[in-house]
PDB file of C-alpha atoms in Angstrom:
ATOM      1  CA  MET A   1      39.662  10.053-164.220  1.00 36.00           C
ATOM      2  CA  VAL A   2      40.760   6.958-162.310  1.00 38.00           C
ATOM      3  CA  THR A   3      44.190   7.108-160.803  1.00 43.00           C
ATOM      4  CA  PRO A   4      46.428   4.033-161.278  1.00 60.00           C
ATOM      5  CA  ALA A   5      47.030   2.176-158.273  1.00 80.00           C
ATOM      6  CA  ALA A   6      50.764   2.742-156.872  1.00 90.00           C
ATOM      7  CA  PRO A   7      53.053  -0.041-157.748  1.00 94.00           C
ATOM      8  CA  ALA A   8      53.363  -2.878-155.128  1.00 96.00           C
ATOM      9  CA  ILE A   9      57.026  -2.272-154.930  1.00 96.00           C
ATOM     10  CA  GLU A  10      59.029   0.223-156.958  1.00 96.00           C
ATOM     11  CA  ALA A  11      62.654   1.025-157.030  1.00 96.00           C
ATOM     12  CA  ARG A  12      63.922   4.574-158.195  1.00 96.00           C
ATOM     13  CA  SER A  13      67.289   5.352-159.370  1.00 96.00           C
ATOM     14  CA  ILE A  14      68.954   2.732-157.334  1.00 96.00           C
ATOM     15  CA  ALA A  15      72.779   2.643-157.083  1.00 96.00           C
ATOM     16  CA  LYS A  16      75.060   0.411-155.568  1.00 96.00           C
ATOM     17  CA  THR A  17      78.848  -0.191-155.612  1.00 95.00           C
ATOM     18  CA  PHE A  18      81.260  -2.675-154.003  1.00 94.00           C
ATOM     19  CA  GLY A  19      84.634  -0.955-153.962  1.00 90.00           C
ATOM     20  CA  GLN A  20      85.559   0.000-157.310  1.00 89.00           C
ATOM     21  CA  VAL A  21      82.756  -2.053-158.905  1.00 91.00           C
ATOM     22  CA  GLU A  22      79.588  -0.344-159.944  1.00 93.00           C
ATOM     23  CA  ALA A  23      77.108  -3.204-159.499  1.00 95.00           C
ATOM     24  CA  LEU A  24      73.859  -0.847-160.131  1.00 95.00           C
ATOM     25  CA  ARG A  25      73.680   2.305-161.917  1.00 95.00           C
ATOM     26  CA  GLU A  26      70.595   4.493-161.534  1.00 94.00           C
ATOM     27  CA  VAL A  27      68.217   1.486-161.724  1.00 95.00           C
ATOM     28  CA  SER A  28      64.393   1.692-161.611  1.00 95.00           C
ATOM     29  CA  LEU A  29      61.786  -0.895-161.644  1.00 95.00           C
ATOM     30  CA  ARG A  30      58.137  -1.073-160.967  1.00 95.00           C
ATOM     31  CA  ALA A  31      56.081  -4.313-160.142  1.00 96.00           C
ATOM     32  CA  HIS A  32      52.351  -4.069-159.848  1.00 96.00           C
ATOM     33  CA  ALA A  33      49.956  -6.145-158.109  1.00 96.00           C
ATOM     34  CA  GLY A  34      48.331  -9.189-160.115  1.00 95.00           C
ATOM     35  CA  ALA A  35      51.364  -9.043-162.737  1.00 96.00           C
ATOM     36  CA  VAL A  36      54.533 -10.649-163.519  1.00 97.00           C
ATOM     37  CA  THR A  37      57.424  -8.469-163.861  1.00 97.00           C
ATOM     38  CA  CYS A  38      60.522 -10.504-165.242  1.00 96.00           C
ATOM     39  CA  LEU A  39      64.028  -9.285-164.486  1.00 95.00           C
ATOM     40  CA  LEU A  40      66.405 -10.492-167.306  1.00 93.00           C
ATOM     41  CA  GLY A  41      69.858 -10.192-167.845  1.00 88.00           C
ATOM     42  CA  ASP A  42      73.176 -12.263-168.509  1.00 85.00           C
ATOM     43  CA  ASN A  43      75.459 -13.034-165.560  1.00 84.00           C
ATOM     44  CA  GLY A  44      77.107  -9.952-163.864  1.00 86.00           C
ATOM     45  CA  ALA A  45      74.024  -7.719-165.198  1.00 89.00           C
ATOM     46  CA  GLY A  46      73.249  -6.708-161.635  1.00 92.00           C
ATOM     47  CA  LYS A  47      69.947  -8.917-161.050  1.00 93.00           C
ATOM     48  CA  SER A  48      71.409 -10.476-157.779  1.00 91.00           C
ATOM     49  CA  THR A  49      72.322  -7.277-156.350  1.00 94.00           C
ATOM     50  CA  LEU A  50      68.973  -5.497-157.191  1.00 95.00           C
ATOM     51  CA  ILE A  51      66.921  -8.380-155.620  1.00 94.00           C
ATOM     52  CA  LYS A  52      69.074  -8.060-152.534  1.00 94.00           C
ATOM     53  CA  VAL A  53      68.328  -4.430-152.352  1.00 96.00           C
ATOM     54  CA  LEU A  54      64.619  -5.182-152.645  1.00 96.00           C
ATOM     55  CA  SER A  55      64.673  -7.851-150.075  1.00 94.00           C
ATOM     56  CA  GLY A  56      66.524  -5.987-147.368  1.00 94.00           C
ATOM     57  CA  VAL A  57      69.868  -7.887-147.666  1.00 94.00           C
ATOM     58  CA  PHE A  58      71.673  -4.665-149.205  1.00 95.00           C
ATOM     59  CA  LYS A  59      71.343  -1.067-148.576  1.00 94.00           C
ATOM     60  CA  PRO A  60      71.295   0.965-151.660  1.00 95.00           C
ATOM     61  CA  ASP A  61      74.202   3.569-151.918  1.00 95.00           C
ATOM     62  CA  SER A  62      71.521   6.074-153.252  1.00 96.00           C
ATOM     63  CA  GLY A  63      67.864   6.113-154.773  1.00 95.00           C
ATOM     64  CA  HIS A  64      64.507   5.317-153.222  1.00 95.00           C
ATOM     65  CA  LEU A  65      62.523   2.148-152.545  1.00 96.00           C
ATOM     66  CA  LEU A  66      58.814   2.502-152.185  1.00 96.00           C
ATOM     67  CA  VAL A  67      56.186  -0.142-151.165  1.00 96.00           C
ATOM     68  CA  ASN A  68      52.656   0.633-152.154  1.00 94.00           C
ATOM     69  CA  GLY A  69      53.614   4.120-152.788  1.00 93.00           C
ATOM     70  CA  SER A  70      55.217   4.749-149.329  1.00 94.00           C
ATOM     71  CA  GLU A  71      59.082   5.135-149.002  1.00 95.00           C
ATOM     72  CA  VAL A  72      60.838   2.395-147.000  1.00 95.00           C
ATOM     73  CA  SER A  73      64.311   1.839-145.906  1.00 93.00           C
ATOM     74  CA  PHE A  74      64.925  -1.932-145.272  1.00 94.00           C
ATOM     75  CA  GLY A  75      67.632  -2.612-142.610  1.00 92.00           C
ATOM     76  CA  SER A  76      67.289  -6.308-143.058  1.00 93.00           C
ATOM     77  CA  PRO A  77      65.365  -9.049-144.704  1.00 91.00           C
ATOM     78  CA  ARG A  78      63.080  -9.342-141.717  1.00 91.00           C
ATOM     79  CA  GLN A  79      62.000  -5.777-142.177  1.00 94.00           C
ATOM     80  CA  ALA A  80      61.259  -6.572-145.989  1.00 95.00           C
ATOM     81  CA  LEU A  81      59.196  -9.541-144.793  1.00 92.00           C
ATOM     82  CA  ASP A  82      57.293  -7.609-142.363  1.00 92.00           C
ATOM     83  CA  ALA A  83      56.491  -5.143-145.225  1.00 95.00           C
ATOM     84  CA  GLY A  84      55.057  -8.142-147.397  1.00 94.00           C
ATOM     85  CA  VAL A  85      58.166  -8.454-149.527  1.00 96.00           C
ATOM     86  CA  SER A  86      59.387 -12.083-149.524  1.00 94.00           C
ATOM     87  CA  THR A  87      62.136 -13.580-151.461  1.00 92.00           C
ATOM     88  CA  VAL A  88      62.529 -17.186-152.565  1.00 90.00           C
ATOM     89  CA  PHE A  89      66.320 -17.500-153.458  1.00 84.00           C
ATOM     90  CA  GLN A  90      67.844 -20.220-155.454  1.00 75.00           C
ATOM     91  CA  ASP A  91      69.097 -22.066-152.187  1.00 69.00           C
ATOM     92  CA  LEU A  92      65.307 -21.900-151.180  1.00 64.00           C
ATOM     93  CA  ALA A  93      66.296 -21.049-147.492  1.00 69.00           C
ATOM     94  CA  THR A  94      65.512 -24.614-146.335  1.00 80.00           C
ATOM     95  CA  ILE A  95      67.225 -26.853-143.963  1.00 85.00           C
ATOM     96  CA  PRO A  96      67.370 -30.360-145.437  1.00 88.00           C
ATOM     97  CA  LEU A  97      67.718 -32.284-142.531  1.00 90.00           C
ATOM     98  CA  MET A  98      64.773 -30.559-140.816  1.00 91.00           C
ATOM     99  CA  SER A  99      61.224 -31.729-141.406  1.00 93.00           C
ATOM    100  CA  ILE A 100      58.877 -30.189-143.800  1.00 92.00           C
ATOM    101  CA  VAL A 101      56.609 -28.805-141.252  1.00 93.00           C
ATOM    102  CA  ARG A 102      59.552 -27.228-139.341  1.00 92.00           C
ATOM    103  CA  ASN A 103      60.891 -25.475-142.535  1.00 91.00           C
ATOM    104  CA  PHE A 104      57.411 -24.134-143.170  1.00 91.00           C
ATOM    105  CA  PHE A 105      57.231 -22.397-139.948  1.00 92.00           C
ATOM    106  CA  LEU A 106      60.932 -21.861-139.168  1.00 86.00           C
ATOM    107  CA  GLY A 107      61.245 -19.014-137.005  1.00 82.00           C
ATOM    108  CA  ARG A 108      57.446 -18.527-136.906  1.00 86.00           C
ATOM    109  CA  GLU A 109      56.175 -21.440-134.878  1.00 85.00           C
ATOM    110  CA  PRO A 110      52.678 -21.207-133.613  1.00 84.00           C
ATOM    111  CA  LEU A 111      52.427 -21.187-129.710  1.00 84.00           C
ATOM    112  CA  LEU A 112      49.750 -22.646-127.655  1.00 82.00           C
ATOM    113  CA  ALA A 113      48.765 -20.842-124.329  1.00 81.00           C
ATOM    114  CA  SER A 114      51.216 -23.077-122.578  1.00 84.00           C
ATOM    115  CA  ARG A 115      53.905 -21.307-124.810  1.00 84.00           C
ATOM    116  CA  LEU A 116      54.606 -24.780-126.231  1.00 88.00           C
ATOM    117  CA  VAL A 117      54.666 -25.065-130.023  1.00 85.00           C
ATOM    118  CA  ASP A 118      51.394 -26.187-131.477  1.00 89.00           C
ATOM    119  CA  TRP A 119      52.965 -28.820-133.922  1.00 90.00           C
ATOM    120  CA  ASN A 120      49.658 -30.339-134.621  1.00 91.00           C
ATOM    121  CA  GLY A 121      48.317 -27.236-135.824  1.00 92.00           C
ATOM    122  CA  ALA A 122      51.436 -26.373-137.670  1.00 92.00           C
ATOM    123  CA  GLU A 123      51.113 -29.681-139.492  1.00 92.00           C
ATOM    124  CA  ARG A 124      47.493 -29.102-140.639  1.00 93.00           C
ATOM    125  CA  VAL A 125      48.421 -25.619-141.965  1.00 92.00           C
ATOM    126  CA  THR A 126      51.546 -27.031-143.817  1.00 92.00           C
ATOM    127  CA  ARG A 127      49.485 -29.832-145.533  1.00 92.00           C
ATOM    128  CA  ALA A 128      46.621 -27.449-146.444  1.00 92.00           C
ATOM    129  CA  ALA A 129      49.172 -24.771-147.905  1.00 90.00           C
ATOM    130  CA  LEU A 130      51.024 -27.404-149.959  1.00 88.00           C
ATOM    131  CA  SER A 131      47.807 -29.018-151.139  1.00 89.00           C
ATOM    132  CA  ASP A 132      46.983 -25.714-152.524  1.00 84.00           C
ATOM    133  CA  MET A 133      50.237 -25.788-154.625  1.00 82.00           C
ATOM    134  CA  GLY A 134      49.252 -29.340-155.771  1.00 80.00           C
ATOM    135  CA  ILE A 135      51.587 -31.521-153.219  1.00 81.00           C
ATOM    136  CA  VAL A 136      49.940 -34.057-151.133  1.00 81.00           C
ATOM    137  CA  LEU A 137      52.232 -35.002-148.390  1.00 81.00           C
ATOM    138  CA  ARG A 138      52.681 -38.393-147.063  1.00 83.00           C
ATOM    139  CA  ASP A 139      54.540 -37.422-143.965  1.00 88.00           C
ATOM    140  CA  ALA A 140      54.938 -33.913-143.143  1.00 88.00           C
ATOM    141  CA  SER A 141      57.749 -34.984-140.531  1.00 89.00           C
ATOM    142  CA  GLN A 142      59.997 -36.093-143.396  1.00 91.00           C
ATOM    143  CA  PRO A 143      63.071 -34.317-144.089  1.00 92.00           C
ATOM    144  CA  VAL A 144      62.891 -31.433-146.587  1.00 90.00           C
ATOM    145  CA  GLY A 145      65.940 -32.783-148.247  1.00 89.00           C
ATOM    146  CA  THR A 146      63.753 -35.918-149.675  1.00 89.00           C
ATOM    147  CA  LEU A 147      61.751 -33.634-151.617  1.00 86.00           C
ATOM    148  CA  SER A 148      62.595 -32.696-155.270  1.00 84.00           C
ATOM    149  CA  GLY A 149      63.750 -29.358-156.308  1.00 83.00           C
ATOM    150  CA  GLY A 150      60.300 -28.406-157.511  1.00 84.00           C
ATOM    151  CA  GLU A 151      58.604 -29.675-154.229  1.00 85.00           C
ATOM    152  CA  ARG A 152      61.103 -27.502-152.048  1.00 87.00           C
ATOM    153  CA  GLN A 153      60.324 -24.531-154.268  1.00 86.00           C
ATOM    154  CA  SER A 154      56.542 -25.055-153.816  1.00 87.00           C
ATOM    155  CA  LEU A 155      57.114 -25.205-150.124  1.00 89.00           C
ATOM    156  CA  ALA A 156      59.075 -21.949-150.145  1.00 89.00           C
ATOM    157  CA  ILE A 157      56.275 -20.096-152.197  1.00 90.00           C
ATOM    158  CA  ALA A 158      53.520 -21.596-150.067  1.00 90.00           C
ATOM    159  CA  ARG A 159      55.284 -20.465-147.021  1.00 90.00           C
ATOM    160  CA  ALA A 160      55.613 -16.988-148.544  1.00 91.00           C
ATOM    161  CA  LEU A 161      51.856 -16.701-149.259  1.00 91.00           C
ATOM    162  CA  HIS A 162      50.807 -17.900-146.092  1.00 90.00           C
ATOM    163  CA  PHE A 163      52.795 -15.427-144.030  1.00 90.00           C
ATOM    164  CA  GLY A 164      51.147 -12.492-146.275  1.00 89.00           C
ATOM    165  CA  ALA A 165      53.542 -11.840-149.073  1.00 93.00           C
ATOM    166  CA  SER A 166      52.092  -8.977-151.248  1.00 95.00           C
ATOM    167  CA  VAL A 167      55.356  -9.063-153.313  1.00 96.00           C
ATOM    168  CA  LEU A 168      56.951 -12.336-154.196  1.00 96.00           C
ATOM    169  CA  ILE A 169      60.491 -12.465-155.774  1.00 96.00           C
ATOM    170  CA  LEU A 170      61.600 -15.404-157.454  1.00 94.00           C
ATOM    171  CA  ASP A 171      65.388 -15.720-158.039  1.00 91.00           C
ATOM    172  CA  GLU A 172      66.005 -18.303-161.008  1.00 89.00           C
ATOM    173  CA  PRO A 173      63.140 -20.457-160.057  1.00 87.00           C
ATOM    174  CA  THR A 174      63.541 -22.845-163.080  1.00 85.00           C
ATOM    175  CA  SER A 175      67.417 -23.054-163.231  1.00 82.00           C
ATOM    176  CA  ALA A 176      67.780 -26.634-161.822  1.00 75.00           C
ATOM    177  CA  LEU A 177      64.602 -28.053-162.715  1.00 80.00           C
ATOM    178  CA  GLY A 178      63.592 -30.712-165.218  1.00 81.00           C
ATOM    179  CA  VAL A 179      61.112 -30.135-168.028  1.00 84.00           C
ATOM    180  CA  ARG A 180      57.989 -31.435-166.000  1.00 86.00           C
ATOM    181  CA  GLU A 181      59.009 -29.280-162.930  1.00 86.00           C
ATOM    182  CA  VAL A 182      59.542 -26.200-165.004  1.00 88.00           C
ATOM    183  CA  ALA A 183      55.967 -26.298-166.461  1.00 89.00           C
ATOM    184  CA  ASN A 184      54.722 -26.865-162.778  1.00 87.00           C
ATOM    185  CA  ALA A 185      56.839 -23.854-161.531  1.00 88.00           C
ATOM    186  CA  LEU A 186      55.608 -21.536-164.359  1.00 92.00           C
ATOM    187  CA  ARG A 187      51.815 -22.800-163.305  1.00 90.00           C
ATOM    188  CA  HIS A 188      52.747 -21.653-159.785  1.00 90.00           C
ATOM    189  CA  VAL A 189      53.914 -18.301-160.872  1.00 93.00           C
ATOM    190  CA  GLN A 190      50.714 -17.754-162.954  1.00 93.00           C
ATOM    191  CA  ALA A 191      48.705 -18.936-159.969  1.00 91.00           C
ATOM    192  CA  VAL A 192      50.386 -16.610-157.585  1.00 93.00           C
ATOM    193  CA  ARG A 193      49.855 -13.619-159.986  1.00 95.00           C
ATOM    194  CA  ASP A 194      46.144 -14.613-160.199  1.00 94.00           C
ATOM    195  CA  LYS A 195      45.907 -14.190-156.414  1.00 92.00           C
ATOM    196  CA  GLY A 196      46.703 -10.589-156.855  1.00 94.00           C
ATOM    197  CA  ILE A 197      50.346 -10.741-155.822  1.00 95.00           C
ATOM    198  CA  ALA A 198      52.972  -8.846-157.520  1.00 97.00           C
ATOM    199  CA  VAL A 199      55.657 -11.198-158.833  1.00 97.00           C
ATOM    200  CA  ILE A 200      59.172 -10.455-159.824  1.00 97.00           C
ATOM    201  CA  LEU A 201      60.696 -13.181-161.785  1.00 96.00           C
ATOM    202  CA  ILE A 202      64.457 -13.025-162.079  1.00 94.00           C
ATOM    203  CA  THR A 203      65.831 -15.171-164.901  1.00 89.00           C
ATOM    204  CA  HIS A 204      68.173 -15.641-167.915  1.00 85.00           C
ATOM    205  CA  ASN A 205      65.774 -17.985-169.804  1.00 90.00           C
ATOM    206  CA  VAL A 206      63.822 -15.844-172.106  1.00 92.00           C
ATOM    207  CA  SER A 207      61.241 -18.597-173.128  1.00 92.00           C
ATOM    208  CA  HIS A 208      60.365 -19.277-169.255  1.00 93.00           C
ATOM    209  CA  ALA A 209      60.058 -15.383-168.854  1.00 94.00           C
ATOM    210  CA  TYR A 210      57.955 -14.803-171.928  1.00 94.00           C
ATOM    211  CA  ALA A 211      55.668 -17.784-171.036  1.00 94.00           C
ATOM    212  CA  VAL A 212      54.660 -15.949-167.918  1.00 95.00           C
ATOM    213  CA  GLY A 213      55.563 -12.218-168.239  1.00 95.00           C
ATOM    214  CA  ASP A 214      53.532  -9.126-168.098  1.00 96.00           C
ATOM    215  CA  GLN A 215      56.386  -6.905-168.390  1.00 95.00           C
ATOM    216  CA  PHE A 216      60.094  -7.268-169.088  1.00 95.00           C
ATOM    217  CA  VAL A 217      63.181  -5.302-167.611  1.00 94.00           C
ATOM    218  CA  VAL A 218      66.429  -6.042-169.020  1.00 92.00           C
ATOM    219  CA  LEU A 219      69.680  -5.169-167.193  1.00 92.00           C
ATOM    220  CA  GLU A 220      72.939  -4.818-168.781  1.00 89.00           C
ATOM    221  CA  HIS A 221      76.307  -3.903-166.757  1.00 90.00           C
ATOM    222  CA  GLY A 222      74.248  -2.778-163.837  1.00 93.00           C
ATOM    223  CA  ALA A 223      71.814  -0.420-165.703  1.00 93.00           C
ATOM    224  CA  VAL A 224      68.291  -0.886-167.305  1.00 93.00           C
ATOM    225  CA  ARG A 225      68.856  -1.389-171.068  1.00 89.00           C
ATOM    226  CA  ALA A 226      64.961  -1.684-171.880  1.00 89.00           C
ATOM    227  CA  GLU A 227      61.605  -1.748-170.040  1.00 91.00           C
ATOM    228  CA  LEU A 228      58.841  -3.209-171.984  1.00 91.00           C
ATOM    229  CA  ALA A 229      55.260  -4.441-171.862  1.00 92.00           C
ATOM    230  CA  ARG A 230      54.396  -7.887-173.223  1.00 92.00           C
ATOM    231  CA  ASP A 231      52.724  -6.242-176.199  1.00 91.00           C
ATOM    232  CA  GLN A 232      55.699  -4.337-177.045  1.00 89.00           C
ATOM    233  CA  VAL A 233      58.195  -7.103-177.641  1.00 89.00           C
ATOM    234  CA  THR A 234      58.461 -10.525-179.059  1.00 89.00           C
ATOM    235  CA  SER A 235      60.287 -13.425-177.459  1.00 90.00           C
ATOM    236  CA  ASP A 236      63.049 -13.290-180.201  1.00 89.00           C
ATOM    237  CA  GLU A 237      63.468  -9.677-179.680  1.00 88.00           C
ATOM    238  CA  LEU A 238      63.914 -10.215-175.813  1.00 88.00           C
ATOM    239  CA  GLN A 239      66.492 -12.751-176.809  1.00 87.00           C
ATOM    240  CA  ASP A 240      68.169 -10.290-178.955  1.00 85.00           C
ATOM    241  CA  LEU A 241      68.261  -7.837-176.193  1.00 83.00           C
ATOM    242  CA  MET A 242      69.650 -10.216-173.763  1.00 80.00           C
ATOM    243  CA  ALA A 243      72.338 -11.144-176.095  1.00 76.00           C
ATOM    244  CA  GLY A 244      73.317  -7.483-176.567  1.00 69.00           C
ATOM    245  CA  GLY A 245      71.870  -7.303-179.897  1.00 65.00           C
ATOM    246  CA  ARG A 246      71.740  -3.345-181.444  1.00 61.00           C
ATOM    247  CA  GLU A 247      69.324  -4.091-184.208  1.00 56.00           C
ATOM    248  CA  ILE A 248      66.148  -3.243-182.434  1.00 58.00           C
ATOM    249  CA  GLU A 249      67.119   0.234-181.029  1.00 58.00           C
ATOM    250  CA  ARG A 250      63.342   1.349-181.332  1.00 58.00           C
ATOM    251  CA  LEU A 251      62.574  -0.683-178.250  1.00 56.00           C
ATOM    252  CA  LEU A 252      64.972   1.309-176.352  1.00 57.00           C
ATOM    253  CA  GLN A 253      63.519   4.551-176.805  1.00 54.00           C
ATOM    254  CA  PRO A 254      62.014   6.269-173.557  1.00 51.00           C
ATOM    255  CA  ARG A 255      58.263   5.292-173.278  1.00 49.00           C
ATOM    256  CA  GLU A 256      55.510   7.488-172.083  1.00 47.00           C
ATOM    257  CA  ARG A 257      54.558   6.359-168.462  1.00 45.00           C
ATOM    258  CA  SER A 258      50.853   5.957-167.878  1.00 46.00           C
ATOM    259  CA  ASP A 259      51.231   7.292-164.219  1.00 48.00           C
TER     260      ASP A 259
END
């Protein structure tokens, strides 16, 4: 019998409070390599708090976090990055007035033997990485602020992959994009999955999630309401769950775990 591979990242019974507010209540989530796990929920469901725990911004009050089956405790986002967990937040963590190449290597600039930054090499890497995302740069020295929202997002994803992300967390990647850029963003998600990366996609848009998702975790008031594989649920049923519908309770019954 073949033992299933451990999840690329797993949260077990995570709890987090802020004063009297219980943001997360015994939340568990598993994301596997080469799969897209969609984290769904309305505003205030706990999505942002959970991804900040996964990415090292917050420490949980209780529960366990595992990467490739080994328990970890992140004290900072840098520790999460070093473990291969990269998060692309809605603000994309780019500096608009700084050049594209400087943003790509921000904090990780390649050095020559003279200890000077190898900007020529950095530009070559940046151009190649963005070319893989379908973006041909005219001028790598142009400010990031001149790029479209979708292009800045491609930059952030390319940067994460270049620096060895094995888990890529995308926070509402389609929320501020037009129709064409949404389609491009979803293609990028699929391409990253096909590289064997574990993708966690946070969104409140069910149609975008269902277009690329392999499994779905629905949060409600800081707790997991449902955890479902793609073949267990339709897009309409997911929408009903998101809206708090109570007509499909069969989906909420505990499922047998294969591992």
